[in-house]
Structures are given as C-alpha cells and as structure tokens.
Amino acid sequence: MVDDDLSVCLVNVAADARPTTRQKIASSPETRAFLDVGLLLLQDDLLDHRGPDLMADHDAGTRLFAGLSQARLIERADRDDVGAERPRMLTVGMFRDRWRYKSRYTEDLIAYLFRSAVLDRQMIAVEDISGRLSATTSFEDLIRQLTGTVLDLTLNDPLWSLQTILRVALPNHPRVRETARYEQWISKWAEIYDSLAKLYGITLRPEYTWLDVAELFNSVMEGARIRARTLGRVVTLSSGETVAAGAIFAMLPGLIEGTPQPR
C-alpha cells in the first residue's frame, strides 16, 4: 500500500491556518481534486498542445502555468465529471480556502506531481512485471520484454511526460531538483538487477556494482523514452531489437562475467 499523505508534501495549502486545520485541508478530497485537475490542464496545455491557432485572435500559444486559472480549473473539473456518480463540485471558494495566491497553488502542484507516491507506484509495477517475467523467461527475452514493458509503462503515463517537461523547463526549482527521489529510483533498480542476476547466475565484473549498472541502464532508458516520445514510436535497430534492448545487449559483455543461465 502506497502512503500518499498530501499533508507531507504540500507546504503552501492553507498556509495561514493552524497546523491541525492545515493538515485536514491538505488531506481533503477537494485538495487532491484541485491538483488532479491542474495536472489535467497541464496535459491539455503542454502534452496535447499542437501549436497556436493562427486563426484565433486570443490563442495564447504554449503555456506553462499561465493557463491554470481558478475558472479553468473548475470548468475542467466540471467537464471531466460529466456523468460521474460522485462529481467533485469544486468552487472558487474552495480554492481560495486552500491557496491565497496562484503561486502557492503552482508550487504545491509541482510538489504533487513529484511526490514520492508517484515513484512508489511505478516501482511496485516494475517489481511485479520483472517478477512475473523472470519466472518463465530466457535471459535475452527477459531484457526485451522488461525494456519494452517499462517503456510502455512510462510512455503511456502523462505524469512521467509532465515530470520530464518540468525537469527541462525548471531545472533549478528545488522541488524538481530533489535528488532523493532519483537515488531511491536508482537504488531500487539496482536491487531488482541484483535479484535477477542471482536468478540467472550472473556475476558482475569486479570493477562494477549494481548501482553502476542501474545508472547505465537508466541513462539508456531515459534516452529511449525521450526519443520515442518525440517520434511517436519506439526506435528499432537494423537487428530488429529496440534501441533500449540493443544498447543493453551491447553493454552486457563488458559488465558481466560468463554467460547468463536461467535456473
């Protein structure tokens, strides 16, 4: 079960309230709803943006946070809730009870997007996938299927795409630059690779660690994701392998000793 207590990561919501009141407001469904709708608007404005409408007099072009007005948040929530059994019924008053200034909202929105629960869910999914594959799969097919599945998992996740945009657009923002999440991500991958290595009888060359391997493979996967997102498809090499699987196959002889054998 992923711990997703928003009162831990949201530091601006109801900033002037008493601590107990602030915690209650931060943890309320309405606060989460405002943030979820904000992410939907960012998807509308950034991920789904196809360039300005040159025939429209009032098209503002590409926006980062400029489009996150209270009115748009509520309109987007209402549109998203059409036909919903339990609509969120967000109001301007609810918003102002939580954030006095828009800047406080956008800061909490960044914190919400990069909160640890998002990473935790991704890692749980990856662990589940790797566990199911390794039980019945040859080592080569394990690499092919795991890289393909992880690519699909992130490429189809709009939150990953929004995180990538903000990392590029706001590289010096303290919430974006927090290194703890990355170290947690890499360490978890190192654990996964270590457990798979034991399953397949793999021994690393003495000059490398599984953290090194995780760093190398993560760099490959990051590049493959961005390229796939840009092209709209996963790049395939002349050998028929995806660029991610092909790069890992090319690196393995320099990283491991012997030939992997399934157990």
PDB file of C-alpha atoms in Angstrom:
ATOM      1  CA  MET A   1       0.000   0.000   0.000  1.00  0.00           C
ATOM      2  CA  VAL A   2       1.494   3.328  -1.088  1.00  0.00           C
ATOM      3  CA  ASP A   3       1.468   6.100   1.526  1.00  0.00           C
ATOM      4  CA  ASP A   4       0.106   9.178  -0.232  1.00  0.00           C
ATOM      5  CA  ASP A   5      -0.407  11.644   2.617  1.00  0.00           C
ATOM      6  CA  LEU A   6      -0.539  15.021   0.892  1.00  0.00           C
ATOM      7  CA  SER A   7      -0.026  16.958   4.109  1.00  0.00           C
ATOM      8  CA  VAL A   8       3.606  15.829   3.966  1.00  0.00           C
ATOM      9  CA  CYS A   9       4.438  17.239   0.535  1.00  0.00           C
ATOM     10  CA  LEU A  10       2.088  20.245   0.269  1.00  0.00           C
ATOM     11  CA  VAL A  11       3.635  23.138   2.160  1.00  0.00           C
ATOM     12  CA  ASN A  12       1.571  26.009   0.755  1.00  0.00           C
ATOM     13  CA  VAL A  13      -2.001  24.796   1.096  1.00  0.00           C
ATOM     14  CA  ALA A  14      -3.894  26.677   3.835  1.00  0.00           C
ATOM     15  CA  ALA A  15      -0.547  28.145   4.839  1.00  0.00           C
ATOM     16  CA  ASP A  16      -2.094  30.583   7.315  1.00  0.00           C
ATOM     17  CA  ALA A  17      -4.256  28.013   9.100  1.00  0.00           C
ATOM     18  CA  ARG A  18      -3.476  26.219  12.330  1.00  0.00           C
ATOM     19  CA  PRO A  19      -1.397  23.033  11.885  1.00  0.00           C
ATOM     20  CA  THR A  20      -4.284  20.647  12.555  1.00  0.00           C
ATOM     21  CA  THR A  21      -6.588  22.576  10.228  1.00  0.00           C
ATOM     22  CA  ARG A  22      -3.907  22.775   7.559  1.00  0.00           C
ATOM     23  CA  GLN A  23      -3.326  19.023   7.735  1.00  0.00           C
ATOM     24  CA  LYS A  24      -7.052  18.353   7.432  1.00  0.00           C
ATOM     25  CA  ILE A  25      -7.408  20.647   4.419  1.00  0.00           C
ATOM     26  CA  ALA A  26      -4.280  19.263   2.746  1.00  0.00           C
ATOM     27  CA  SER A  27      -5.597  15.714   3.105  1.00  0.00           C
ATOM     28  CA  SER A  28      -9.106  16.515   1.887  1.00  0.00           C
ATOM     29  CA  PRO A  29     -10.503  15.053  -1.354  1.00  0.00           C
ATOM     30  CA  GLU A  30     -11.113  18.566  -2.674  1.00  0.00           C
ATOM     31  CA  THR A  31      -7.432  19.496  -2.370  1.00  0.00           C
ATOM     32  CA  ARG A  32      -6.419  16.379  -4.281  1.00  0.00           C
ATOM     33  CA  ALA A  33      -9.123  17.132  -6.845  1.00  0.00           C
ATOM     34  CA  PHE A  34      -7.808  20.654  -7.481  1.00  0.00           C
ATOM     35  CA  LEU A  35      -4.320  19.245  -8.002  1.00  0.00           C
ATOM     36  CA  ASP A  36      -5.505  16.394 -10.229  1.00  0.00           C
ATOM     37  CA  VAL A  37      -7.400  18.876 -12.394  1.00  0.00           C
ATOM     38  CA  GLY A  38      -4.327  21.096 -12.535  1.00  0.00           C
ATOM     39  CA  LEU A  39      -2.355  18.180 -13.937  1.00  0.00           C
ATOM     40  CA  LEU A  40      -5.122  17.573 -16.473  1.00  0.00           C
ATOM     41  CA  LEU A  41      -4.853  21.195 -17.604  1.00  0.00           C
ATOM     42  CA  LEU A  42      -1.088  20.875 -17.906  1.00  0.00           C
ATOM     43  CA  GLN A  43      -1.663  17.846 -20.106  1.00  0.00           C
ATOM     44  CA  ASP A  44      -4.090  19.897 -22.206  1.00  0.00           C
ATOM     45  CA  ASP A  45      -1.702  22.854 -22.460  1.00  0.00           C
ATOM     46  CA  LEU A  46       1.616  21.027 -22.819  1.00  0.00           C
ATOM     47  CA  LEU A  47       1.296  17.378 -23.838  1.00  0.00           C
ATOM     48  CA  ASP A  48      -1.650  17.867 -26.187  1.00  0.00           C
ATOM     49  CA  HIS A  49      -0.568  21.282 -27.472  1.00  0.00           C
ATOM     50  CA  ARG A  50      -0.106  21.298 -31.253  1.00  0.00           C
ATOM     51  CA  GLY A  51       0.999  24.910 -31.640  1.00  0.00           C
ATOM     52  CA  PRO A  52      -1.035  28.123 -31.633  1.00  0.00           C
ATOM     53  CA  ASP A  53      -4.211  28.503 -33.619  1.00  0.00           C
ATOM     54  CA  LEU A  54      -3.121  31.227 -36.034  1.00  0.00           C
ATOM     55  CA  MET A  55      -6.739  31.945 -36.942  1.00  0.00           C
ATOM     56  CA  ALA A  56      -7.754  32.656 -33.339  1.00  0.00           C
ATOM     57  CA  ASP A  57      -7.313  36.193 -32.006  1.00  0.00           C
ATOM     58  CA  HIS A  58      -6.951  35.110 -28.393  1.00  0.00           C
ATOM     59  CA  ASP A  59      -4.819  31.975 -28.646  1.00  0.00           C
ATOM     60  CA  ALA A  60      -2.105  32.423 -26.031  1.00  0.00           C
ATOM     61  CA  GLY A  61       0.187  29.826 -27.578  1.00  0.00           C
ATOM     62  CA  THR A  62       2.213  27.470 -25.439  1.00  0.00           C
ATOM     63  CA  ARG A  63       1.653  27.929 -21.703  1.00  0.00           C
ATOM     64  CA  LEU A  64       3.355  26.516 -18.650  1.00  0.00           C
ATOM     65  CA  PHE A  65       1.359  27.666 -15.636  1.00  0.00           C
ATOM     66  CA  ALA A  66      -0.309  30.703 -17.193  1.00  0.00           C
ATOM     67  CA  GLY A  67      -3.425  28.735 -18.049  1.00  0.00           C
ATOM     68  CA  LEU A  68      -4.099  27.466 -14.530  1.00  0.00           C
ATOM     69  CA  SER A  69      -6.740  29.997 -13.564  1.00  0.00           C
ATOM     70  CA  GLN A  70      -9.355  29.202 -10.944  1.00  0.00           C
ATOM     71  CA  ALA A  71     -12.060  29.421 -13.606  1.00  0.00           C
ATOM     72  CA  ARG A  72     -10.299  26.939 -15.894  1.00  0.00           C
ATOM     73  CA  LEU A  73      -9.675  24.513 -13.050  1.00  0.00           C
ATOM     74  CA  ILE A  74     -13.343  24.461 -12.132  1.00  0.00           C
ATOM     75  CA  GLU A  75     -14.510  24.307 -15.757  1.00  0.00           C
ATOM     76  CA  ARG A  76     -12.138  21.412 -16.464  1.00  0.00           C
ATOM     77  CA  ALA A  77     -13.312  19.554 -13.366  1.00  0.00           C
ATOM     78  CA  ASP A  78     -16.959  20.039 -14.348  1.00  0.00           C
ATOM     79  CA  ARG A  79     -16.246  18.805 -17.872  1.00  0.00           C
ATOM     80  CA  ASP A  80     -14.351  15.803 -16.560  1.00  0.00           C
ATOM     81  CA  ASP A  81     -17.137  14.963 -14.105  1.00  0.00           C
ATOM     82  CA  VAL A  82     -19.981  14.870 -16.630  1.00  0.00           C
ATOM     83  CA  GLY A  83     -21.834  11.653 -15.937  1.00  0.00           C
ATOM     84  CA  ALA A  84     -19.746  10.906 -12.841  1.00  0.00           C
ATOM     85  CA  GLU A  85     -21.543   9.185  -9.997  1.00  0.00           C
ATOM     86  CA  ARG A  86     -19.882  11.491  -7.463  1.00  0.00           C
ATOM     87  CA  PRO A  87     -18.845  14.785  -9.119  1.00  0.00           C
ATOM     88  CA  ARG A  88     -16.234  16.796  -7.269  1.00  0.00           C
ATOM     89  CA  MET A  89     -18.268  20.046  -7.182  1.00  0.00           C
ATOM     90  CA  LEU A  90     -15.239  22.321  -6.895  1.00  0.00           C
ATOM     91  CA  THR A  91     -15.787  26.047  -6.326  1.00  0.00           C
ATOM     92  CA  VAL A  92     -13.728  29.238  -6.295  1.00  0.00           C
ATOM     93  CA  GLY A  93     -14.356  29.484  -2.568  1.00  0.00           C
ATOM     94  CA  MET A  94     -12.852  26.041  -2.004  1.00  0.00           C
ATOM     95  CA  PHE A  95      -9.782  27.059  -3.966  1.00  0.00           C
ATOM     96  CA  ARG A  96      -9.309  30.283  -2.014  1.00  0.00           C
ATOM     97  CA  ASP A  97      -9.680  28.417   1.261  1.00  0.00           C
ATOM     98  CA  ARG A  98      -6.610  26.444   0.253  1.00  0.00           C
ATOM     99  CA  TRP A  99      -4.406  28.833  -1.696  1.00  0.00           C
ATOM    100  CA  ARG A 100      -4.476  32.596  -1.261  1.00  0.00           C
ATOM    101  CA  TYR A 101      -2.195  33.152  -4.236  1.00  0.00           C
ATOM    102  CA  LYS A 102      -1.834  31.305  -7.510  1.00  0.00           C
ATOM    103  CA  SER A 103       1.913  30.978  -6.945  1.00  0.00           C
ATOM    104  CA  ARG A 104       1.233  28.922  -3.829  1.00  0.00           C
ATOM    105  CA  TYR A 105      -1.028  26.632  -5.825  1.00  0.00           C
ATOM    106  CA  THR A 106       1.529  26.092  -8.588  1.00  0.00           C
ATOM    107  CA  GLU A 107       4.241  25.343  -6.023  1.00  0.00           C
ATOM    108  CA  ASP A 108       2.029  22.705  -4.437  1.00  0.00           C
ATOM    109  CA  LEU A 109       1.137  21.398  -7.887  1.00  0.00           C
ATOM    110  CA  ILE A 110       4.829  20.804  -8.606  1.00  0.00           C
ATOM    111  CA  ALA A 111       5.197  19.068  -5.243  1.00  0.00           C
ATOM    112  CA  TYR A 112       2.136  16.946  -6.014  1.00  0.00           C
ATOM    113  CA  LEU A 113       3.488  15.902  -9.400  1.00  0.00           C
ATOM    114  CA  PHE A 114       6.861  14.926  -7.939  1.00  0.00           C
ATOM    115  CA  ARG A 115       5.599  13.375  -4.699  1.00  0.00           C
ATOM    116  CA  SER A 116       7.149  10.078  -3.670  1.00  0.00           C
ATOM    117  CA  ALA A 117       3.894   8.125  -4.037  1.00  0.00           C
ATOM    118  CA  VAL A 118       4.088   8.525  -7.831  1.00  0.00           C
ATOM    119  CA  LEU A 119       7.534   6.917  -7.869  1.00  0.00           C
ATOM    120  CA  ASP A 120       6.450   4.238  -5.400  1.00  0.00           C
ATOM    121  CA  ARG A 121       3.585   3.148  -7.663  1.00  0.00           C
ATOM    122  CA  GLN A 122       5.908   2.955 -10.663  1.00  0.00           C
ATOM    123  CA  MET A 123       8.402   0.816  -8.769  1.00  0.00           C
ATOM    124  CA  ILE A 124       5.706  -1.541  -7.479  1.00  0.00           C
ATOM    125  CA  ALA A 125       4.531  -2.036 -11.058  1.00  0.00           C
ATOM    126  CA  VAL A 126       8.097  -2.657 -12.277  1.00  0.00           C
ATOM    127  CA  GLU A 127       8.805  -5.160  -9.495  1.00  0.00           C
ATOM    128  CA  ASP A 128       5.624  -7.025 -10.319  1.00  0.00           C
ATOM    129  CA  ILE A 129       6.470  -7.118 -14.016  1.00  0.00           C
ATOM    130  CA  SER A 130      10.071  -8.260 -13.503  1.00  0.00           C
ATOM    131  CA  GLY A 131       8.968 -10.957 -11.073  1.00  0.00           C
ATOM    132  CA  ARG A 132       6.419 -12.386 -13.483  1.00  0.00           C
ATOM    133  CA  LEU A 133       8.793 -12.318 -16.436  1.00  0.00           C
ATOM    134  CA  SER A 134      11.812 -13.836 -14.723  1.00  0.00           C
ATOM    135  CA  ALA A 135       9.900 -16.887 -13.571  1.00  0.00           C
ATOM    136  CA  THR A 136       9.385 -18.232 -17.091  1.00  0.00           C
ATOM    137  CA  THR A 137      11.611 -16.242 -19.455  1.00  0.00           C
ATOM    138  CA  SER A 138      15.034 -16.715 -21.039  1.00  0.00           C
ATOM    139  CA  PHE A 139      17.561 -14.025 -20.164  1.00  0.00           C
ATOM    140  CA  GLU A 140      17.513 -12.458 -23.639  1.00  0.00           C
ATOM    141  CA  ASP A 141      13.734 -12.364 -23.748  1.00  0.00           C
ATOM    142  CA  LEU A 142      13.687 -11.002 -20.207  1.00  0.00           C
ATOM    143  CA  ILE A 143      15.678  -7.977 -21.365  1.00  0.00           C
ATOM    144  CA  ARG A 144      13.481  -7.497 -24.423  1.00  0.00           C
ATOM    145  CA  GLN A 145      10.228  -7.779 -22.522  1.00  0.00           C
ATOM    146  CA  LEU A 146      11.331  -5.800 -19.482  1.00  0.00           C
ATOM    147  CA  THR A 147      12.669  -2.868 -21.511  1.00  0.00           C
ATOM    148  CA  GLY A 148       9.568  -2.909 -23.693  1.00  0.00           C
ATOM    149  CA  THR A 149       7.204  -3.074 -20.749  1.00  0.00           C
ATOM    150  CA  VAL A 150       8.982  -0.324 -18.823  1.00  0.00           C
ATOM    151  CA  LEU A 151       8.973   1.894 -21.903  1.00  0.00           C
ATOM    152  CA  ASP A 152       5.254   1.318 -22.364  1.00  0.00           C
ATOM    153  CA  LEU A 153       4.636   1.946 -18.677  1.00  0.00           C
ATOM    154  CA  THR A 154       6.253   5.374 -18.765  1.00  0.00           C
ATOM    155  CA  LEU A 155       5.408   6.456 -22.303  1.00  0.00           C
ATOM    156  CA  ASN A 156       1.715   5.923 -21.614  1.00  0.00           C
ATOM    157  CA  ASP A 157       1.927   7.774 -18.304  1.00  0.00           C
ATOM    158  CA  PRO A 158       1.190  11.506 -18.713  1.00  0.00           C
ATOM    159  CA  LEU A 159       2.690  12.188 -15.280  1.00  0.00           C
ATOM    160  CA  TRP A 160       6.077  10.937 -16.489  1.00  0.00           C
ATOM    161  CA  SER A 161       5.828  13.253 -19.500  1.00  0.00           C
ATOM    162  CA  LEU A 162       4.892  16.221 -17.320  1.00  0.00           C
ATOM    163  CA  GLN A 163       7.795  15.468 -14.988  1.00  0.00           C
ATOM    164  CA  THR A 164      10.158  15.425 -17.965  1.00  0.00           C
ATOM    165  CA  ILE A 165       8.871  18.790 -19.204  1.00  0.00           C
ATOM    166  CA  LEU A 166       9.293  20.405 -15.793  1.00  0.00           C
ATOM    167  CA  ARG A 167      12.780  18.950 -15.339  1.00  0.00           C
ATOM    168  CA  VAL A 168      13.798  20.682 -18.559  1.00  0.00           C
ATOM    169  CA  ALA A 169      11.781  23.878 -18.040  1.00  0.00           C
ATOM    170  CA  LEU A 170      12.556  24.342 -14.330  1.00  0.00           C
ATOM    171  CA  PRO A 171      15.927  22.646 -13.742  1.00  0.00           C
ATOM    172  CA  ASN A 172      16.807  24.847 -10.756  1.00  0.00           C
ATOM    173  CA  HIS A 173      13.494  24.541  -8.940  1.00  0.00           C
ATOM    174  CA  PRO A 174      14.181  22.888  -5.557  1.00  0.00           C
ATOM    175  CA  ARG A 175      11.213  20.537  -5.849  1.00  0.00           C
ATOM    176  CA  VAL A 176      12.326  19.427  -9.296  1.00  0.00           C
ATOM    177  CA  ARG A 177      15.986  19.090  -8.330  1.00  0.00           C
ATOM    178  CA  GLU A 178      15.465  16.970  -5.226  1.00  0.00           C
ATOM    179  CA  THR A 179      17.968  14.146  -5.551  1.00  0.00           C
ATOM    180  CA  ALA A 180      16.395  11.803  -3.007  1.00  0.00           C
ATOM    181  CA  ARG A 181      13.797  10.560  -5.489  1.00  0.00           C
ATOM    182  CA  TYR A 182      16.416   9.784  -8.118  1.00  0.00           C
ATOM    183  CA  GLU A 183      18.632   7.977  -5.632  1.00  0.00           C
ATOM    184  CA  GLN A 184      15.630   5.979  -4.451  1.00  0.00           C
ATOM    185  CA  TRP A 185      14.750   5.108  -8.059  1.00  0.00           C
ATOM    186  CA  ILE A 186      18.296   4.026  -8.947  1.00  0.00           C
ATOM    187  CA  SER A 187      18.764   2.063  -5.727  1.00  0.00           C
ATOM    188  CA  LYS A 188      15.542   0.183  -6.343  1.00  0.00           C
ATOM    189  CA  TRP A 189      16.619  -0.707  -9.859  1.00  0.00           C
ATOM    190  CA  ALA A 190      19.971  -1.894  -8.512  1.00  0.00           C
ATOM    191  CA  GLU A 191      18.108  -4.222  -6.136  1.00  0.00           C
ATOM    192  CA  ILE A 192      15.985  -5.561  -8.991  1.00  0.00           C
ATOM    193  CA  TYR A 193      19.039  -6.198 -11.181  1.00  0.00           C
ATOM    194  CA  ASP A 194      20.839  -7.883  -8.293  1.00  0.00           C
ATOM    195  CA  SER A 195      17.927 -10.241  -7.646  1.00  0.00           C
ATOM    196  CA  LEU A 196      17.593 -11.066 -11.348  1.00  0.00           C
ATOM    197  CA  ALA A 197      21.340 -11.695 -11.538  1.00  0.00           C
ATOM    198  CA  LYS A 198      21.099 -14.280  -8.779  1.00  0.00           C
ATOM    199  CA  LEU A 199      18.213 -15.934 -10.583  1.00  0.00           C
ATOM    200  CA  TYR A 200      20.225 -16.232 -13.803  1.00  0.00           C
ATOM    201  CA  GLY A 201      23.615 -16.939 -12.231  1.00  0.00           C
ATOM    202  CA  ILE A 202      25.122 -13.638 -13.359  1.00  0.00           C
ATOM    203  CA  THR A 203      28.341 -12.311 -11.836  1.00  0.00           C
ATOM    204  CA  LEU A 204      29.414  -8.715 -12.294  1.00  0.00           C
ATOM    205  CA  ARG A 205      32.956  -7.829 -13.242  1.00  0.00           C
ATOM    206  CA  PRO A 206      34.750  -6.679 -10.065  1.00  0.00           C
ATOM    207  CA  GLU A 207      35.125  -3.071 -11.192  1.00  0.00           C
ATOM    208  CA  TYR A 208      31.347  -2.567 -11.354  1.00  0.00           C
ATOM    209  CA  THR A 209      28.455  -2.545  -8.893  1.00  0.00           C
ATOM    210  CA  TRP A 210      24.742  -2.984  -9.479  1.00  0.00           C
ATOM    211  CA  LEU A 211      24.338   0.734  -8.835  1.00  0.00           C
ATOM    212  CA  ASP A 212      26.696   1.321 -11.766  1.00  0.00           C
ATOM    213  CA  VAL A 213      24.583  -0.984 -13.902  1.00  0.00           C
ATOM    214  CA  ALA A 214      21.406   0.790 -12.821  1.00  0.00           C
ATOM    215  CA  GLU A 215      22.916   4.166 -13.743  1.00  0.00           C
ATOM    216  CA  LEU A 216      23.986   2.906 -17.166  1.00  0.00           C
ATOM    217  CA  PHE A 217      20.703   1.203 -17.986  1.00  0.00           C
ATOM    218  CA  ASN A 218      18.677   4.144 -16.690  1.00  0.00           C
ATOM    219  CA  SER A 219      20.570   6.508 -18.990  1.00  0.00           C
ATOM    220  CA  VAL A 220      19.744   4.262 -21.925  1.00  0.00           C
ATOM    221  CA  MET A 221      16.075   4.060 -20.954  1.00  0.00           C
ATOM    222  CA  GLU A 222      15.780   7.828 -20.448  1.00  0.00           C
ATOM    223  CA  GLY A 223      17.146   8.474 -23.921  1.00  0.00           C
ATOM    224  CA  ALA A 224      14.918   5.800 -25.447  1.00  0.00           C
ATOM    225  CA  ARG A 225      11.843   7.275 -23.751  1.00  0.00           C
ATOM    226  CA  ILE A 226      12.501  10.806 -24.939  1.00  0.00           C
ATOM    227  CA  ARG A 227      13.246   9.651 -28.476  1.00  0.00           C
ATOM    228  CA  ALA A 228      10.101   7.515 -28.556  1.00  0.00           C
ATOM    229  CA  ARG A 229       8.013  10.371 -27.207  1.00  0.00           C
ATOM    230  CA  THR A 230       9.433  12.720 -29.837  1.00  0.00           C
ATOM    231  CA  LEU A 231       8.981  10.335 -32.767  1.00  0.00           C
ATOM    232  CA  GLY A 232       5.748   8.774 -31.575  1.00  0.00           C
ATOM    233  CA  ARG A 233       7.246   5.298 -31.778  1.00  0.00           C
ATOM    234  CA  VAL A 234       9.956   3.184 -30.180  1.00  0.00           C
ATOM    235  CA  VAL A 235      13.161   3.223 -32.244  1.00  0.00           C
ATOM    236  CA  THR A 236      14.186  -0.154 -33.684  1.00  0.00           C
ATOM    237  CA  LEU A 237      17.700  -1.102 -34.780  1.00  0.00           C
ATOM    238  CA  SER A 238      18.584  -2.918 -38.007  1.00  0.00           C
ATOM    239  CA  SER A 239      18.906  -6.106 -35.945  1.00  0.00           C
ATOM    240  CA  GLY A 240      15.245  -5.864 -35.047  1.00  0.00           C
ATOM    241  CA  GLU A 241      15.952  -5.050 -31.401  1.00  0.00           C
ATOM    242  CA  THR A 242      14.585  -1.899 -29.855  1.00  0.00           C
ATOM    243  CA  VAL A 243      17.257   0.704 -29.205  1.00  0.00           C
ATOM    244  CA  ALA A 244      16.930   0.133 -25.445  1.00  0.00           C
ATOM    245  CA  ALA A 245      17.310  -3.644 -25.598  1.00  0.00           C
ATOM    246  CA  GLY A 246      20.041  -3.374 -28.242  1.00  0.00           C
ATOM    247  CA  ALA A 247      22.088  -0.948 -26.148  1.00  0.00           C
ATOM    248  CA  ILE A 248      21.825  -3.183 -23.081  1.00  0.00           C
ATOM    249  CA  PHE A 249      22.852  -6.260 -25.074  1.00  0.00           C
ATOM    250  CA  ALA A 250      25.858  -4.300 -26.376  1.00  0.00           C
ATOM    251  CA  MET A 251      26.924  -3.259 -22.866  1.00  0.00           C
ATOM    252  CA  LEU A 252      26.474  -6.600 -21.118  1.00  0.00           C
ATOM    253  CA  PRO A 253      29.730  -8.322 -22.225  1.00  0.00           C
ATOM    254  CA  GLY A 254      31.724  -5.526 -20.610  1.00  0.00           C
ATOM    255  CA  LEU A 255      29.714  -5.677 -17.395  1.00  0.00           C
ATOM    256  CA  ILE A 256      29.282  -9.364 -16.582  1.00  0.00           C
ATOM    257  CA  GLU A 257      31.416 -12.468 -16.445  1.00  0.00           C
ATOM    258  CA  GLY A 258      30.361 -15.620 -18.232  1.00  0.00           C
ATOM    259  CA  THR A 259      27.043 -16.387 -19.881  1.00  0.00           C
ATOM    260  CA  PRO A 260      23.727 -15.983 -18.066  1.00  0.00           C
ATOM    261  CA  GLN A 261      21.946 -19.265 -17.455  1.00  0.00           C
ATOM    262  CA  PRO A 262      18.351 -19.474 -16.226  1.00  0.00           C
ATOM    263  CA  ARG A 263      17.854 -21.500 -13.058  1.00  0.00           C
TER     264      ARG A 263
END
